[in-house]
Amino acid sequence: MKSKFEITFISISFIFTSFLFIIIGSIFFITSPQGFIESLFSDEMLSAIGLTLSTSLLAAIAVMMVAVPTAYSLSRYSFPLKSVVKSILDLPMAFPEIVLGIALLMLFGDNIFGNFLKSFGINIIFTTLGIIIAQFFVAFPYAVRIVYSTFNYINPRYELVSRSLGYGEFQTFKNITLPLAKGGIFASSVVTLARCIGTFAAVLLVGGGTYMKTETLPIAIYFNLSLGNIDMSITASIILLLISFVAIFTLEKYAKDKIMAME
């Protein structure tokens, strides 16, 4: 028989999860089926979907390629200013995303550094490249934090045994550490991809939110809602919700299968 304490905690979890489900589910009943279909196949929506998926995928891949060695270094090595590096990586998770967007805009805008990049033909502000960079720096700290926790969970003795058998650092990392960390890395990729897809403020400031050029799905929601185009904004919200759900469900299931296979 369940105790009162257990029943209370389960009830709290169920009640507020139900509220969240109702809030999210209500989006699907605001617009009419006809309005949804017309908005879904509009040129603006198709452009926003394609841009969001392509930039988010590229940004997520770039994030994971950098986050894995960064997290491993923080987990396994001692070096000067290590605590400072960890604090800086955690900092973007503590302040609003718009602050990071302003910082990126100032850095890559019309100043010495921005003009230096432009002299090589590299334009970042109000371009697709700017969107990817904004998504990268928004998602990067989250990816590092999750992968860092994953590496900390792995016993270093496995790596020491591999090294004692004559394998080098890279071979040990590739054949021992990475397979053991696969579940955590895939879980991190879930959060990274979802974070890139949902990035709004930083993308708006750096990418500019130009109509059908740098207009991602979150920006499409904002623009159309401000213009009173409810069908378009709700359709973009539904698509964004479905894309995020599919990405999280697929990758988490794959990560779970990997963990079960390891056990």
CSV table of C-alpha atoms in Angstrom, one decimal:
chain,number,residue,atom,x,y,z
A,1,MET,CA,0.0,0.0,0.0
A,2,LYS,CA,1.3,3.4,-0.9
A,3,SER,CA,2.1,5.9,1.9
A,4,LYS,CA,0.5,9.3,2.1
A,5,PHE,CA,3.9,10.9,1.3
A,6,GLU,CA,4.3,8.8,-1.9
A,7,ILE,CA,0.7,9.6,-2.9
A,8,THR,CA,1.2,13.3,-2.3
A,9,PHE,CA,4.3,13.5,-4.4
A,10,ILE,CA,2.9,11.4,-7.3
A,11,SER,CA,-0.3,13.6,-7.2
A,12,ILE,CA,1.7,16.8,-7.5
A,13,SER,CA,3.7,15.4,-10.4
A,14,PHE,CA,0.5,14.2,-12.2
A,15,ILE,CA,-1.5,17.4,-11.6
A,16,PHE,CA,1.1,19.8,-12.9
A,17,THR,CA,2.2,17.5,-15.8
A,18,SER,CA,-1.5,17.4,-16.8
A,19,PHE,CA,-1.7,21.2,-16.7
A,20,LEU,CA,1.4,21.4,-19.0
A,21,PHE,CA,-0.1,18.9,-21.4
A,22,ILE,CA,-3.4,20.9,-21.5
A,23,ILE,CA,-1.5,24.1,-22.2
A,24,ILE,CA,0.6,22.6,-25.0
A,25,GLY,CA,-2.3,20.7,-26.4
A,26,SER,CA,-4.5,23.7,-26.6
A,27,ILE,CA,-2.3,25.1,-29.5
A,28,PHE,CA,-3.7,22.4,-31.8
A,29,PHE,CA,-7.3,23.6,-31.4
A,30,ILE,CA,-6.8,27.3,-31.9
A,31,THR,CA,-6.6,27.4,-35.7
A,32,SER,CA,-8.9,25.7,-38.1
A,33,PRO,CA,-7.8,22.7,-40.2
A,34,GLN,CA,-8.1,24.8,-43.4
A,35,GLY,CA,-6.1,27.7,-41.9
A,36,PHE,CA,-3.4,25.3,-40.8
A,37,ILE,CA,-3.1,23.6,-44.2
A,38,GLU,CA,-3.0,26.9,-46.0
A,39,SER,CA,-0.4,28.3,-43.7
A,40,LEU,CA,1.6,25.1,-43.7
A,41,PHE,CA,2.1,25.1,-47.5
A,42,SER,CA,2.7,28.9,-47.8
A,43,ASP,CA,6.0,30.0,-49.2
A,44,GLU,CA,6.9,31.8,-46.0
A,45,MET,CA,6.3,28.7,-43.8
A,46,LEU,CA,8.2,26.3,-46.2
A,47,SER,CA,11.1,28.7,-46.2
A,48,ALA,CA,11.1,29.0,-42.4
A,49,ILE,CA,10.9,25.2,-42.0
A,50,GLY,CA,13.8,24.6,-44.3
A,51,LEU,CA,16.0,27.3,-42.8
A,52,THR,CA,15.3,26.1,-39.3
A,53,LEU,CA,16.1,22.5,-39.9
A,54,SER,CA,19.2,23.2,-42.0
A,55,THR,CA,20.8,25.7,-39.7
A,56,SER,CA,19.9,23.8,-36.5
A,57,LEU,CA,21.4,20.6,-37.8
A,58,LEU,CA,24.6,22.3,-38.9
A,59,ALA,CA,24.8,24.2,-35.6
A,60,ALA,CA,24.1,21.0,-33.6
A,61,ILE,CA,26.8,19.0,-35.4
A,62,ALA,CA,29.3,21.8,-34.8
A,63,VAL,CA,28.4,22.1,-31.2
A,64,MET,CA,28.9,18.4,-30.5
A,65,MET,CA,32.2,18.3,-32.3
A,66,VAL,CA,33.5,21.0,-30.0
A,67,ALA,CA,31.6,20.1,-26.9
A,68,VAL,CA,33.0,16.5,-26.6
A,69,PRO,CA,36.7,17.4,-26.5
A,70,THR,CA,35.9,20.4,-24.3
A,71,ALA,CA,34.0,18.3,-21.8
A,72,TYR,CA,36.6,15.6,-21.8
A,73,SER,CA,39.4,18.1,-21.1
A,74,LEU,CA,37.4,19.5,-18.1
A,75,SER,CA,36.6,16.1,-16.8
A,76,ARG,CA,40.0,14.4,-17.1
A,77,TYR,CA,42.8,17.1,-17.2
A,78,SER,CA,44.1,19.7,-14.8
A,79,PHE,CA,45.2,23.0,-16.3
A,80,PRO,CA,45.5,26.7,-15.3
A,81,LEU,CA,42.3,28.6,-15.0
A,82,LYS,CA,40.2,25.5,-15.3
A,83,SER,CA,37.6,26.8,-12.8
A,84,VAL,CA,37.4,30.0,-14.7
A,85,VAL,CA,36.8,28.1,-18.0
A,86,LYS,CA,34.0,26.1,-16.3
A,87,SER,CA,32.4,29.3,-14.9
A,88,ILE,CA,32.5,31.0,-18.3
A,89,LEU,CA,30.9,28.0,-20.0
A,90,ASP,CA,28.1,27.9,-17.4
A,91,LEU,CA,27.5,31.7,-17.6
A,92,PRO,CA,25.2,31.8,-20.7
A,93,MET,CA,22.8,29.4,-18.9
A,94,ALA,CA,22.4,31.9,-16.1
A,95,PHE,CA,21.5,35.1,-18.1
A,96,PRO,CA,18.8,35.7,-20.8
A,97,GLU,CA,19.5,34.6,-24.3
A,98,ILE,CA,19.1,38.2,-25.6
A,99,VAL,CA,22.2,39.2,-23.7
A,100,LEU,CA,24.3,36.7,-25.7
A,101,GLY,CA,22.6,37.9,-28.9
A,102,ILE,CA,23.5,41.6,-28.1
A,103,ALA,CA,27.1,40.5,-27.4
A,104,LEU,CA,27.4,38.6,-30.7
A,105,LEU,CA,25.8,41.5,-32.6
A,106,MET,CA,28.4,43.9,-31.1
A,107,LEU,CA,31.3,41.5,-31.7
A,108,PHE,CA,30.5,40.7,-35.3
A,109,GLY,CA,28.9,44.0,-36.3
A,110,ASP,CA,30.4,47.2,-37.6
A,111,ASN,CA,33.6,47.3,-35.6
A,112,ILE,CA,37.2,46.3,-35.9
A,113,PHE,CA,36.6,42.6,-35.7
A,114,GLY,CA,33.5,42.6,-37.8
A,115,ASN,CA,35.2,44.7,-40.5
A,116,PHE,CA,38.2,42.4,-40.4
A,117,LEU,CA,36.1,39.4,-41.2
A,118,LYS,CA,34.3,41.4,-43.9
A,119,SER,CA,37.7,42.1,-45.6
A,120,PHE,CA,37.9,38.3,-46.2
A,121,GLY,CA,34.4,38.2,-47.5
A,122,ILE,CA,32.9,36.7,-44.3
A,123,ASN,CA,29.6,38.4,-43.5
A,124,ILE,CA,27.9,37.2,-40.3
A,125,ILE,CA,25.4,39.8,-39.2
A,126,PHE,CA,22.0,39.4,-40.9
A,127,THR,CA,23.0,36.2,-42.8
A,128,THR,CA,22.4,32.5,-42.5
A,129,LEU,CA,25.9,32.1,-41.1
A,130,GLY,CA,24.9,34.5,-38.3
A,131,ILE,CA,21.9,32.2,-37.5
A,132,ILE,CA,24.2,29.2,-37.2
A,133,ILE,CA,26.7,31.1,-35.0
A,134,ALA,CA,23.9,32.3,-32.7
A,135,GLN,CA,22.5,28.8,-32.4
A,136,PHE,CA,25.9,27.4,-31.7
A,137,PHE,CA,26.8,29.7,-28.8
A,138,VAL,CA,23.3,29.4,-27.3
A,139,ALA,CA,23.4,25.5,-27.3
A,140,PHE,CA,27.1,25.0,-26.6
A,141,PRO,CA,27.1,25.4,-22.8
A,142,TYR,CA,24.2,23.0,-22.4
A,143,ALA,CA,26.0,20.3,-24.5
A,144,VAL,CA,29.2,20.7,-22.6
A,145,ARG,CA,27.5,20.4,-19.2
A,146,ILE,CA,25.7,17.1,-20.2
A,147,VAL,CA,28.8,15.5,-21.8
A,148,TYR,CA,31.0,16.7,-18.9
A,149,SER,CA,28.6,14.9,-16.5
A,150,THR,CA,28.8,11.8,-18.7
A,151,PHE,CA,32.6,11.6,-18.7
A,152,ASN,CA,32.6,12.1,-14.9
A,153,TYR,CA,30.3,9.1,-14.6
A,154,ILE,CA,32.8,6.9,-16.4
A,155,ASN,CA,35.4,5.3,-14.2
A,156,PRO,CA,38.9,6.5,-15.3
A,157,ARG,CA,40.3,3.1,-14.4
A,158,TYR,CA,39.0,1.7,-17.8
A,159,GLU,CA,41.2,4.2,-19.5
A,160,LEU,CA,44.2,3.5,-17.3
A,161,VAL,CA,43.9,-0.2,-18.0
A,162,SER,CA,43.8,0.5,-21.8
A,163,ARG,CA,46.9,2.8,-21.5
A,164,SER,CA,48.7,0.1,-19.5
A,165,LEU,CA,48.1,-2.4,-22.3
A,166,GLY,CA,50.0,-0.1,-24.7
A,167,TYR,CA,47.2,1.9,-26.3
A,168,GLY,CA,47.7,5.6,-26.9
A,169,GLU,CA,45.4,8.4,-25.6
A,170,PHE,CA,43.6,8.7,-28.9
A,171,GLN,CA,43.0,5.0,-29.3
A,172,THR,CA,41.8,4.7,-25.7
A,173,PHE,CA,39.5,7.6,-26.2
A,174,LYS,CA,38.1,6.2,-29.4
A,175,ASN,CA,37.8,2.6,-28.4
A,176,ILE,CA,37.0,2.8,-24.7
A,177,THR,CA,35.7,6.3,-23.6
A,178,LEU,CA,33.5,7.2,-26.5
A,179,PRO,CA,31.6,3.8,-26.5
A,180,LEU,CA,31.0,4.1,-22.8
A,181,ALA,CA,29.8,7.7,-23.2
A,182,LYS,CA,27.5,7.1,-26.2
A,183,GLY,CA,24.3,7.3,-24.3
A,184,GLY,CA,25.3,10.7,-22.7
A,185,ILE,CA,26.5,12.1,-26.0
A,186,PHE,CA,23.2,11.2,-27.7
A,187,ALA,CA,21.3,12.7,-24.8
A,188,SER,CA,23.4,15.8,-25.2
A,189,SER,CA,22.6,15.9,-28.9
A,190,VAL,CA,18.9,15.8,-28.0
A,191,VAL,CA,19.2,19.0,-25.9
A,192,THR,CA,21.5,20.6,-28.4
A,193,LEU,CA,19.3,20.1,-31.4
A,194,ALA,CA,16.2,21.1,-29.5
A,195,ARG,CA,18.0,24.2,-28.2
A,196,CYS,CA,19.1,25.2,-31.7
A,197,ILE,CA,15.6,24.8,-33.1
A,198,GLY,CA,14.1,26.9,-30.4
A,199,THR,CA,16.6,29.7,-30.3
A,200,PHE,CA,14.9,33.0,-30.8
A,201,ALA,CA,16.4,36.2,-29.3
A,202,ALA,CA,20.0,35.6,-30.3
A,203,VAL,CA,19.0,34.5,-33.8
A,204,LEU,CA,16.7,37.6,-34.2
A,205,LEU,CA,19.5,40.0,-33.3
A,206,VAL,CA,22.3,38.3,-35.2
A,207,GLY,CA,20.4,36.9,-38.2
A,208,GLY,CA,18.1,40.0,-38.5
A,209,GLY,CA,14.9,38.1,-39.1
A,210,THR,CA,14.6,39.1,-42.7
A,211,TYR,CA,11.4,37.9,-44.4
A,212,MET,CA,12.0,34.6,-46.1
A,213,LYS,CA,15.8,35.0,-45.9
A,214,THR,CA,16.8,34.7,-42.2
A,215,GLU,CA,13.3,34.0,-40.8
A,216,THR,CA,13.4,30.8,-38.7
A,217,LEU,CA,10.3,29.2,-37.2
A,218,PRO,CA,10.5,31.0,-33.8
A,219,ILE,CA,10.9,34.3,-35.7
A,220,ALA,CA,8.0,33.5,-37.9
A,221,ILE,CA,5.9,33.0,-34.8
A,222,TYR,CA,6.9,36.4,-33.5
A,223,PHE,CA,6.4,38.3,-36.8
A,224,ASN,CA,3.1,36.8,-37.7
A,225,LEU,CA,1.7,37.2,-34.2
A,226,SER,CA,2.7,40.9,-34.1
A,227,LEU,CA,0.9,41.3,-37.5
A,228,GLY,CA,-2.2,39.6,-36.2
A,229,ASN,CA,-1.8,36.6,-38.5
A,230,ILE,CA,-2.9,34.0,-36.0
A,231,ASP,CA,-3.1,31.1,-38.4
A,232,MET,CA,0.5,31.5,-39.5
A,233,SER,CA,1.8,32.0,-35.9
A,234,ILE,CA,-0.1,29.0,-34.6
A,235,THR,CA,1.0,26.8,-37.5
A,236,ALA,CA,4.6,27.7,-36.9
A,237,SER,CA,4.2,26.9,-33.2
A,238,ILE,CA,2.7,23.5,-34.0
A,239,ILE,CA,5.5,22.7,-36.5
A,240,LEU,CA,8.1,23.8,-34.0
A,241,LEU,CA,6.5,21.6,-31.3
A,242,LEU,CA,6.3,18.6,-33.6
A,243,ILE,CA,9.9,18.9,-34.8
A,244,SER,CA,11.1,19.2,-31.3
A,245,PHE,CA,9.1,16.3,-30.1
A,246,VAL,CA,10.2,14.0,-32.9
A,247,ALA,CA,13.9,15.0,-32.4
A,248,ILE,CA,13.7,14.4,-28.7
A,249,PHE,CA,11.7,11.2,-28.9
A,250,THR,CA,13.9,9.7,-31.6
A,251,LEU,CA,17.3,10.5,-30.1
A,252,GLU,CA,16.3,9.7,-26.5
A,253,LYS,CA,15.0,6.3,-27.6
A,254,TYR,CA,18.2,5.7,-29.5
A,255,ALA,CA,20.3,6.8,-26.5
A,256,LYS,CA,18.2,4.5,-24.2
A,257,ASP,CA,18.8,1.6,-26.6
A,258,LYS,CA,22.5,2.3,-26.6
A,259,ILE,CA,22.6,2.3,-22.7
A,260,MET,CA,20.6,-0.9,-22.5
A,261,ALA,CA,23.0,-2.5,-25.1
A,262,MET,CA,26.0,-1.5,-23.0
A,263,GLU,CA,24.4,-3.0,-19.9
